[in-house]
Short mmCIF file of C-alpha atoms in Angstrom, two decimals:
data_model
loop_
_atom_site.label_atom_id
_atom_site.label_comp_id
_atom_site.label_asym_id
_atom_site.label_seq_id
_atom_site.Cartn_x
_atom_site.Cartn_y
_atom_site.Cartn_z
CA MET A 1 -3.51 -32.75 -11.65
CA LYS A 2 -0.11 -32.72 -10.00
CA THR A 3 2.33 -29.84 -9.79
CA LEU A 4 5.98 -30.13 -8.83
CA LEU A 5 7.86 -27.06 -7.63
CA SER A 6 11.41 -28.11 -8.37
CA GLY A 7 14.79 -26.93 -7.19
CA GLY A 8 13.92 -23.95 -5.00
CA ILE A 9 15.12 -22.75 -1.61
CA VAL A 10 12.31 -24.11 0.56
CA ILE A 11 11.36 -22.15 3.69
CA SER A 12 8.66 -24.39 5.14
CA LEU A 13 7.90 -22.73 8.52
CA ASP A 14 7.22 -26.28 9.75
CA PRO A 15 9.83 -27.59 12.23
CA ALA A 16 9.10 -31.16 11.19
CA VAL A 17 9.85 -30.34 7.53
CA GLY A 18 12.61 -27.80 8.06
CA ASP A 19 14.27 -25.64 5.42
CA LEU A 20 15.97 -26.97 2.30
CA ASP A 21 18.77 -25.23 0.42
CA ARG A 22 17.53 -27.12 -2.61
CA GLY A 23 14.14 -28.79 -2.42
CA ASP A 24 11.03 -29.96 -4.24
CA VAL A 25 7.36 -29.59 -3.28
CA LEU A 26 4.74 -31.89 -4.79
CA ILE A 27 1.12 -30.74 -4.99
CA GLU A 28 -1.88 -32.87 -5.86
CA GLY A 29 -5.56 -32.00 -5.66
CA GLY A 30 -4.70 -28.55 -4.32
CA ARG A 31 -2.76 -29.94 -1.36
CA ILE A 32 0.88 -30.42 -0.52
CA THR A 33 1.65 -34.14 -0.65
CA GLU A 34 5.43 -34.27 -0.29
CA VAL A 35 8.42 -32.07 0.51
CA ALA A 36 11.91 -33.45 -0.06
CA GLU A 37 15.32 -32.64 -1.47
CA ARG A 38 14.35 -34.38 -4.70
CA ILE A 39 11.02 -35.77 -5.92
CA ASP A 40 10.57 -37.70 -9.14
CA ASP A 41 7.01 -37.73 -10.47
CA PRO A 42 6.70 -37.99 -14.25
CA ASP A 43 2.97 -37.24 -14.11
CA ALA A 44 3.43 -33.80 -12.55
CA GLU A 45 3.64 -30.45 -14.29
CA VAL A 46 7.06 -29.13 -13.32
CA ILE A 47 7.59 -25.52 -12.34
CA ASN A 48 11.27 -24.66 -12.31
CA ALA A 49 11.87 -23.03 -8.92
CA SER A 50 15.63 -22.63 -9.25
CA ASP A 51 16.58 -19.03 -8.43
CA ARG A 52 13.43 -18.89 -6.32
CA ILE A 53 12.53 -18.99 -2.63
CA VAL A 54 9.54 -21.28 -2.07
CA MET A 55 7.61 -20.32 1.05
CA PRO A 56 4.07 -20.10 2.47
CA GLY A 57 1.97 -17.20 1.26
CA PHE A 58 1.67 -14.23 3.61
CA ILE A 59 -1.40 -13.77 5.81
CA ASP A 60 -2.77 -10.29 6.54
CA ASN A 61 -5.24 -10.74 9.39
CA HIS A 62 -6.61 -7.18 9.58
CA ARG A 63 -7.26 -4.84 6.65
CA HIS A 64 -10.13 -2.44 5.95
CA ASN A 65 -10.28 -3.18 2.26
CA TRP A 66 -13.18 -0.85 1.43
CA GLN A 67 -10.82 2.16 1.63
CA THR A 68 -8.64 1.12 -1.34
CA ALA A 69 -9.90 3.92 -3.62
CA PHE A 70 -8.29 6.52 -1.37
CA ARG A 71 -4.86 4.88 -1.34
CA GLY A 72 -2.07 7.23 -0.26
CA MET A 73 -4.30 10.19 0.54
CA GLY A 74 -3.86 9.79 4.28
CA ALA A 75 -0.07 9.71 4.35
CA ASP A 76 0.02 12.87 6.48
CA TRP A 77 -3.15 12.27 8.52
CA THR A 78 -3.36 11.71 12.23
CA PHE A 79 -5.61 8.96 13.57
CA ALA A 80 -8.34 11.50 14.29
CA GLN A 81 -8.08 12.88 10.76
CA TRP A 82 -8.30 9.39 9.27
CA ALA A 83 -11.44 8.62 11.30
CA LYS A 84 -13.01 11.93 10.26
CA ALA A 85 -12.12 11.40 6.61
CA MET A 86 -12.98 7.76 6.09
CA HIS A 87 -15.89 7.20 8.44
CA GLU A 88 -17.60 10.56 8.69
CA THR A 89 -16.83 12.18 5.33
CA VAL A 90 -16.60 9.62 2.52
CA LYS A 91 -18.21 6.44 3.86
CA PRO A 92 -21.79 7.81 3.91
CA HIS A 93 -21.53 8.23 0.12
CA TYR A 94 -20.44 4.65 -0.61
CA THR A 95 -22.75 2.60 -2.81
CA PRO A 96 -22.50 -1.20 -3.08
CA GLU A 97 -20.64 -0.68 -6.38
CA ASP A 98 -18.03 1.43 -4.57
CA VAL A 99 -17.56 -1.28 -1.95
CA HIS A 100 -17.26 -3.97 -4.61
CA ALA A 101 -14.65 -2.14 -6.70
CA ALA A 102 -12.50 -1.20 -3.71
CA THR A 103 -12.68 -4.64 -2.14
CA LEU A 104 -11.87 -6.52 -5.33
CA LEU A 105 -8.95 -4.36 -6.41
CA GLY A 106 -7.58 -4.25 -2.88
CA ARG A 107 -7.73 -8.03 -2.60
CA LEU A 108 -6.02 -8.47 -5.98
CA GLU A 109 -3.30 -6.01 -5.02
CA ALA A 110 -2.60 -8.00 -1.86
CA LEU A 111 -2.57 -11.26 -3.81
CA HIS A 112 -0.16 -9.75 -6.33
CA SER A 113 2.25 -8.97 -3.47
CA GLY A 114 2.10 -12.52 -2.09
CA ILE A 115 -0.71 -12.26 0.48
CA THR A 116 -2.60 -15.49 -0.13
CA THR A 117 -4.89 -15.06 2.90
CA MET A 118 -6.52 -11.83 4.08
CA LEU A 119 -8.98 -11.05 6.84
CA ASP A 120 -11.04 -8.19 5.44
CA TRP A 121 -12.27 -6.20 8.46
CA TYR A 122 -15.44 -4.69 6.99
CA HIS A 123 -17.11 -1.79 8.82
CA VAL A 124 -18.95 0.11 6.12
CA ALA A 125 -22.23 -0.82 7.87
CA GLN A 126 -24.60 0.52 5.22
CA GLY A 127 -26.88 -2.50 4.91
CA PRO A 128 -27.08 -5.95 3.33
CA GLU A 129 -26.47 -4.76 -0.25
CA HIS A 130 -23.11 -3.31 0.76
CA GLU A 131 -22.22 -6.50 2.67
CA ASP A 132 -23.10 -8.65 -0.31
CA ALA A 133 -20.99 -6.44 -2.58
CA ALA A 134 -17.95 -7.02 -0.36
CA ILE A 135 -18.63 -10.75 -0.20
CA GLY A 136 -19.04 -10.95 -3.96
CA ALA A 137 -15.74 -9.16 -4.52
CA LEU A 138 -13.87 -11.50 -2.18
CA GLN A 139 -15.41 -14.49 -3.95
CA GLU A 140 -14.31 -13.16 -7.33
CA ALA A 141 -10.69 -12.83 -6.25
CA PRO A 142 -8.82 -16.16 -6.60
CA ALA A 143 -7.57 -15.98 -3.04
CA ARG A 144 -8.29 -17.16 0.49
CA SER A 145 -10.18 -14.53 2.46
CA VAL A 146 -12.03 -14.07 5.74
CA PHE A 147 -14.99 -11.68 5.63
CA CYS A 148 -14.93 -10.09 9.09
CA LEU A 149 -18.27 -8.33 9.40
CA GLY A 150 -18.23 -5.47 11.86
CA ALA A 151 -20.43 -2.57 12.88
CA GLY A 152 -19.74 1.02 11.90
CA TRP A 153 -17.01 3.00 13.59
CA ALA A 154 -17.63 3.59 17.34
CA THR A 155 -21.35 2.92 17.04
CA PRO A 156 -23.94 1.44 19.42
CA VAL A 157 -25.75 -0.12 16.43
CA SER A 158 -25.55 -3.91 16.39
CA VAL A 159 -24.82 -5.98 13.26
CA GLU A 160 -26.09 -9.23 14.75
CA ALA A 161 -28.85 -9.53 12.16
CA GLY A 162 -26.29 -9.17 9.40
CA ILE A 163 -24.01 -11.66 11.11
CA ARG A 164 -26.74 -14.29 11.21
CA ARG A 165 -27.78 -13.57 7.61
CA VAL A 166 -24.25 -13.87 6.22
CA ARG A 167 -23.46 -16.89 8.38
CA ASN A 168 -26.27 -18.74 6.62
CA THR A 169 -24.48 -18.23 3.29
CA LEU A 170 -20.83 -18.86 4.25
CA ASP A 171 -19.50 -22.09 5.69
CA ASP A 172 -16.03 -22.96 6.95
CA ASP A 173 -14.92 -25.15 4.06
CA GLY A 174 -14.36 -22.83 1.11
CA LEU A 175 -11.79 -20.19 0.26
CA LEU A 176 -14.08 -17.52 1.76
CA THR A 177 -14.92 -17.91 5.44
CA MET A 178 -16.34 -15.55 8.05
CA ALA A 179 -15.52 -13.82 11.33
CA TRP A 180 -17.21 -11.21 13.55
CA GLY A 181 -15.67 -7.77 14.01
CA LEU A 182 -16.64 -6.82 17.57
CA ARG A 183 -17.19 -3.22 18.69
CA GLY A 184 -15.72 -3.55 22.18
CA ALA A 185 -16.86 -2.62 25.65
CA ASP A 186 -16.06 1.09 25.18
CA ASP A 187 -18.76 1.29 22.49
CA THR A 188 -21.29 -1.15 23.87
CA GLY A 189 -20.60 -1.90 27.53
CA ILE A 190 -19.31 -5.18 28.87
CA ASP A 191 -22.74 -6.86 28.98
CA ILE A 192 -23.42 -6.41 25.26
CA LEU A 193 -19.87 -7.51 24.45
CA ALA A 194 -20.51 -10.65 26.49
CA GLN A 195 -23.73 -11.31 24.59
CA GLU A 196 -22.04 -10.85 21.22
CA LEU A 197 -19.25 -13.23 22.19
CA LYS A 198 -21.84 -15.77 23.31
CA THR A 199 -23.60 -15.46 19.96
CA ALA A 200 -20.28 -15.80 18.12
CA ASP A 201 -19.59 -19.01 20.04
CA GLU A 202 -23.03 -20.34 19.13
CA LEU A 203 -22.45 -19.58 15.46
CA GLY A 204 -18.92 -21.00 15.49
CA LEU A 205 -17.35 -17.67 14.57
CA ARG A 206 -13.95 -16.32 15.46
CA THR A 207 -13.85 -12.65 16.49
CA SER A 208 -11.58 -9.66 16.00
CA LEU A 209 -11.53 -6.61 18.27
CA HIS A 210 -9.72 -3.26 18.07
CA THR A 211 -8.36 -2.23 21.43
CA GLY A 212 -5.96 0.21 23.11
CA GLY A 213 -4.56 0.99 26.52
CA ASP A 214 -7.35 3.17 27.89
CA HIS A 215 -9.50 1.79 30.75
CA ARG A 216 -7.57 -1.54 30.86
CA PRO A 217 -9.93 -3.26 28.41
CA VAL A 218 -8.24 -6.66 28.50
CA ALA A 219 -8.33 -6.75 32.29
CA ALA A 220 -12.04 -5.91 32.23
CA MET A 221 -12.70 -8.76 29.79
CA HIS A 222 -10.57 -11.08 31.89
CA GLU A 223 -12.53 -10.25 35.01
CA ALA A 224 -15.78 -10.91 33.14
CA GLY A 225 -14.51 -14.24 31.82
CA LEU A 226 -14.60 -13.04 28.20
CA LEU A 227 -11.10 -13.87 27.00
CA ARG A 228 -10.92 -16.83 24.65
CA ASP A 229 -8.65 -18.43 22.07
CA THR A 230 -10.92 -17.46 19.18
CA THR A 231 -10.43 -13.68 19.54
CA THR A 232 -7.72 -11.59 17.89
CA PHE A 233 -7.01 -8.24 19.55
CA VAL A 234 -5.91 -5.57 17.07
CA HIS A 235 -3.23 -2.98 17.96
CA GLY A 236 -3.38 -3.03 21.78
CA ASN A 237 -0.82 -0.23 22.14
CA GLY A 238 -0.65 0.86 25.75
CA ILE A 239 -2.15 -2.23 27.36
CA GLY A 240 -0.20 -3.47 30.36
CA ASP A 241 2.28 -6.33 30.48
CA ASP A 242 -0.09 -8.13 32.83
CA GLU A 243 -2.86 -7.78 30.23
CA LEU A 244 -0.60 -9.30 27.59
CA ARG A 245 -0.04 -12.25 29.93
CA MET A 246 -3.82 -12.55 30.32
CA LEU A 247 -4.12 -12.82 26.54
CA ALA A 248 -1.35 -15.40 26.41
CA ASP A 249 -2.93 -17.47 29.18
CA ALA A 250 -6.28 -17.41 27.38
CA GLY A 251 -4.72 -18.39 24.04
CA SER A 252 -5.91 -15.14 22.48
CA HIS A 253 -4.15 -13.54 19.51
CA LEU A 254 -2.65 -10.12 18.77
CA SER A 255 -2.50 -8.34 15.40
CA VAL A 256 0.13 -5.60 15.17
CA SER A 257 -0.11 -2.98 12.39
CA PRO A 258 3.29 -1.33 12.86
CA ASP A 259 3.18 1.27 10.09
CA VAL A 260 -0.20 2.67 11.13
CA GLU A 261 0.59 2.51 14.83
CA LEU A 262 3.83 4.44 14.51
CA LYS A 263 2.57 6.91 11.91
CA MET A 264 -0.70 7.72 13.69
CA GLY A 265 0.82 7.96 17.16
CA PHE A 266 -0.62 4.85 18.78
CA GLY A 267 2.73 4.09 20.41
CA ALA A 268 5.43 1.47 19.93
CA PRO A 269 4.23 -1.79 18.35
CA LEU A 270 3.80 -4.60 20.87
CA THR A 271 5.86 -7.26 19.12
CA GLY A 272 8.63 -7.49 21.72
CA ARG A 273 6.43 -7.06 24.77
CA ALA A 274 4.02 -9.66 23.45
CA LEU A 275 6.77 -12.24 22.99
CA ALA A 276 8.09 -11.52 26.49
CA ALA A 277 4.59 -12.23 27.84
CA GLY A 278 4.38 -15.54 25.98
CA LEU A 279 2.09 -14.24 23.24
CA ARG A 280 2.86 -14.77 19.55
CA PRO A 281 2.11 -11.52 17.68
CA THR A 282 0.92 -11.39 14.08
CA LEU A 283 1.14 -8.64 11.48
CA SER A 284 -1.42 -6.69 9.46
CA ILE A 285 -1.58 -3.74 7.09
CA ASP A 286 -4.76 -1.97 8.37
CA VAL A 287 -5.55 0.98 6.01
CA VAL A 288 -3.96 1.76 2.65
CA PRO A 289 -4.93 5.44 2.59
CA SER A 290 -2.13 5.81 5.15
CA VAL A 291 0.35 2.97 4.55
CA GLY A 292 1.55 0.55 1.89
CA GLY A 293 -0.34 -2.67 1.27
CA ASP A 294 2.41 -5.30 1.16
CA MET A 295 3.69 -7.55 3.93
CA PHE A 296 7.37 -6.99 3.14
CA SER A 297 7.28 -3.37 4.27
CA THR A 298 5.12 -4.29 7.27
CA MET A 299 7.65 -6.89 8.43
CA ARG A 300 10.48 -4.43 7.90
CA THR A 301 8.82 -1.71 10.00
CA ALA A 302 8.04 -4.12 12.83
CA PHE A 303 11.60 -5.45 12.70
CA SER A 304 13.26 -2.02 12.72
CA ALA A 305 10.99 -0.64 15.44
CA GLN A 306 11.67 -3.51 17.82
CA ARG A 307 15.38 -3.68 17.07
CA GLY A 308 15.55 0.04 17.79
CA LEU A 309 13.89 -0.47 21.16
CA ASP A 310 15.84 -3.42 22.52
CA GLY A 311 17.80 -5.18 19.78
CA GLY A 312 15.29 -8.01 19.88
CA LEU A 313 13.68 -10.17 17.18
CA ARG A 314 15.27 -12.09 14.36
CA ALA A 315 14.29 -12.23 10.71
CA ARG A 316 12.71 -15.67 11.17
CA ASP A 317 10.42 -14.24 13.87
CA LEU A 318 8.92 -11.75 11.42
CA VAL A 319 8.27 -14.40 8.76
CA HIS A 320 6.59 -16.59 11.40
CA PHE A 321 4.38 -13.66 12.46
CA ALA A 322 3.26 -13.14 8.84
CA THR A 323 2.55 -16.80 8.06
CA ILE A 324 1.92 -19.62 10.53
CA ASP A 325 1.22 -17.39 13.55
CA ALA A 326 -1.33 -15.39 11.55
CA ALA A 327 -2.88 -18.63 10.27
CA ARG A 328 -3.51 -19.67 13.88
CA SER A 329 -5.13 -16.33 14.64
CA CYS A 330 -7.60 -16.95 11.80
CA GLY A 331 -8.25 -20.56 12.83
CA LEU A 332 -6.68 -21.72 9.57
CA GLU A 333 -3.48 -23.34 10.81
CA SER A 334 -4.63 -26.80 9.70
CA ARG A 335 -5.08 -25.51 6.13
CA THR A 336 -2.40 -22.89 5.49
CA GLY A 337 0.54 -20.95 6.93
CA SER A 338 3.32 -23.51 6.34
CA ILE A 339 4.58 -25.88 3.68
CA THR A 340 3.34 -29.04 5.36
CA PRO A 341 2.12 -32.23 3.68
CA GLY A 342 -1.65 -32.35 3.98
CA LYS A 343 -2.15 -28.58 3.98
CA ASP A 344 -3.54 -26.57 1.10
CA ALA A 345 -0.84 -25.37 -1.27
CA ASP A 346 -0.89 -21.64 -0.51
CA ILE A 347 2.64 -20.96 -1.70
CA ILE A 348 4.63 -18.08 -3.15
CA LEU A 349 7.83 -18.15 -5.19
CA LEU A 350 10.17 -15.20 -4.70
CA ARG A 351 12.89 -14.35 -7.20
CA THR A 352 16.45 -14.59 -5.93
CA ASP A 353 17.98 -13.42 -9.22
CA ASP A 354 16.38 -9.97 -9.09
CA VAL A 355 19.09 -7.33 -8.85
CA THR A 356 17.41 -5.74 -5.80
CA VAL A 357 17.97 -8.85 -3.66
CA PHE A 358 20.87 -10.64 -5.38
CA PRO A 359 22.88 -12.42 -4.03
CA VAL A 360 20.56 -14.21 -1.61
CA THR A 361 22.97 -15.58 0.96
CA ASP A 362 20.52 -15.57 3.89
CA PRO A 363 17.00 -16.14 2.51
CA LEU A 364 15.09 -15.10 5.64
CA GLY A 365 17.25 -12.02 6.12
CA THR A 366 16.74 -11.07 2.50
CA ILE A 367 12.95 -11.50 2.68
CA VAL A 368 12.66 -9.20 5.70
CA THR A 369 15.29 -6.57 4.92
CA ALA A 370 15.10 -6.30 1.14
CA GLY A 371 11.94 -8.05 -0.05
CA HIS A 372 9.28 -6.20 -2.04
CA PRO A 373 6.30 -7.09 -4.26
CA GLY A 374 8.47 -6.98 -7.36
CA ILE A 375 10.18 -10.25 -6.44
CA VAL A 376 6.87 -12.16 -6.12
CA ASP A 377 7.12 -14.29 -9.25
CA THR A 378 4.50 -17.01 -8.70
CA VAL A 379 1.52 -17.39 -6.35
CA LEU A 380 -0.53 -20.52 -5.72
CA VAL A 381 -3.76 -20.64 -3.72
CA ALA A 382 -5.01 -24.12 -2.82
CA GLY A 383 -2.74 -25.44 -5.55
CA ARG A 384 -4.13 -23.15 -8.26
CA ILE A 385 -1.55 -20.95 -9.96
CA VAL A 386 -3.00 -17.43 -9.81
CA LYS A 387 0.18 -15.48 -10.61
CA ARG A 388 3.02 -16.59 -12.85
CA ASP A 389 6.09 -14.84 -14.24
CA GLY A 390 5.18 -11.76 -12.23
CA ALA A 391 1.63 -11.32 -13.58
CA LEU A 392 -1.79 -12.27 -12.25
CA ILE A 393 -3.42 -14.89 -14.48
CA ASP A 394 -6.71 -14.34 -16.35
CA ILE A 395 -7.36 -10.99 -14.67
CA ASP A 396 -7.89 -7.84 -16.71
CA LEU A 397 -7.02 -5.07 -14.29
CA THR A 398 -7.70 -2.11 -16.59
CA PRO A 399 -11.54 -2.18 -16.41
CA LEU A 400 -11.39 -2.63 -12.63
CA GLN A 401 -8.92 0.22 -12.27
CA ASN A 402 -11.21 2.44 -14.33
CA ARG A 403 -14.15 1.47 -12.12
CA LEU A 404 -12.18 2.33 -9.00
CA LEU A 405 -11.12 5.71 -10.37
CA ALA A 406 -14.72 6.52 -11.23
CA SER A 407 -15.79 5.39 -7.76
CA ARG A 408 -13.17 7.55 -6.06
CA ASP A 409 -14.06 10.60 -8.11
CA ARG A 410 -17.81 10.19 -7.53
CA VAL A 411 -17.46 9.66 -3.76
CA ALA A 412 -15.02 12.56 -3.41
CA ALA A 413 -17.32 14.89 -5.35
CA ALA A 414 -20.34 13.86 -3.27
CA ALA A 415 -18.35 14.41 -0.08
CA GLY A 416 -16.93 17.72 -1.28
CA VAL A 417 -13.27 16.78 -0.84
CA ALA A 418 -10.29 17.63 -3.05
CA LEU A 419 -8.19 14.99 -4.79
CA ASP A 420 -5.15 17.21 -5.38
CA GLY A 421 -3.29 16.29 -2.20
CA THR A 422 -4.49 19.31 -0.20
CA TRP A 423 -7.27 17.60 1.80
CA ARG A 424 -6.59 17.84 5.51
CA PRO A 425 -9.64 16.66 7.45
CA LYS A 426 -10.51 18.82 10.46
CA ALA A 427 -10.84 16.31 13.27
#
């Protein structure tokens, strides 16, 4: 079946294709086959994209989706309070059903806001039943996802057995692929980190690693020969400019979560410093108990923070970070991240006639400064239309929402925490 997106403002994020003030995109067999000012194909189903921006779907390459049930509760928490609340207080009470409900609704919420690809950084670490619940939820969502299996928070306990088990069930060809969430040398020592990276290489897995400025972690990995182009470093606030250059030289990737980093006191996001070092940053949401779950607000925070520091960045930079640059960090740049013939059709259509963004004179500027989930009209994943006219297709959210409410209430009661907005974890 063919689909023709007709008459939209095309933002391709591919220099060879460029941007079109008025363009058509032809899709066949789930892939983009042609992009041009006008395409005539009488066999295609036509989607009228006039009054729409046609662009690649967003890519969130770092989110702890299992925390969805506690959305908004951590708005006032420090980092230490968040760790106490999520990892020490509520996580021990999570059942596989709790993981499944949170993961599925969180993934659908992201899809609804135009995030066609998400790396779900899982660190519930309660056993194979919990892992399978998360995997099952990601498979149920009609979206592209990366299940990034990690160990529990700051723990010496390895998840290598789980990694090998899950790797036997997930290949690299479907909508759900896999990565390894590393613990880091501070939790394990450099020798164990080296062994885990060796195992990841053997299994053909990309890796993701939370890091900060203490103890010069990137320099230590550099000295041990452990930097590689298959690792994404998350946050990194406080690491030196020379360490950023080490990452750039190794082809490594950086995921910036600007809202969490500023709100929890990590320090200024590294977007500008990374670019100055020759490193392309990417963007991620991180945890929805503390911040919003859409990429529009994440781009806006990163933009404002960097402009406030040095006047740097342009709107196009932010859209690149959230699409093609993030696709590279996930090893998916040959499949998604730009509107390029031959790639899977992971595409979103944004309304330009909505009163909150009208008139759209500069599409990229509008996306970054005024965009919000309400303008996401249509979403396609691998050519399949999963949202149309502002609503997800063939998904009944009410039963899932009821499941998530019951999950939240049960976990909170078991943990002895209040749900009236007064909970302040004692870190």
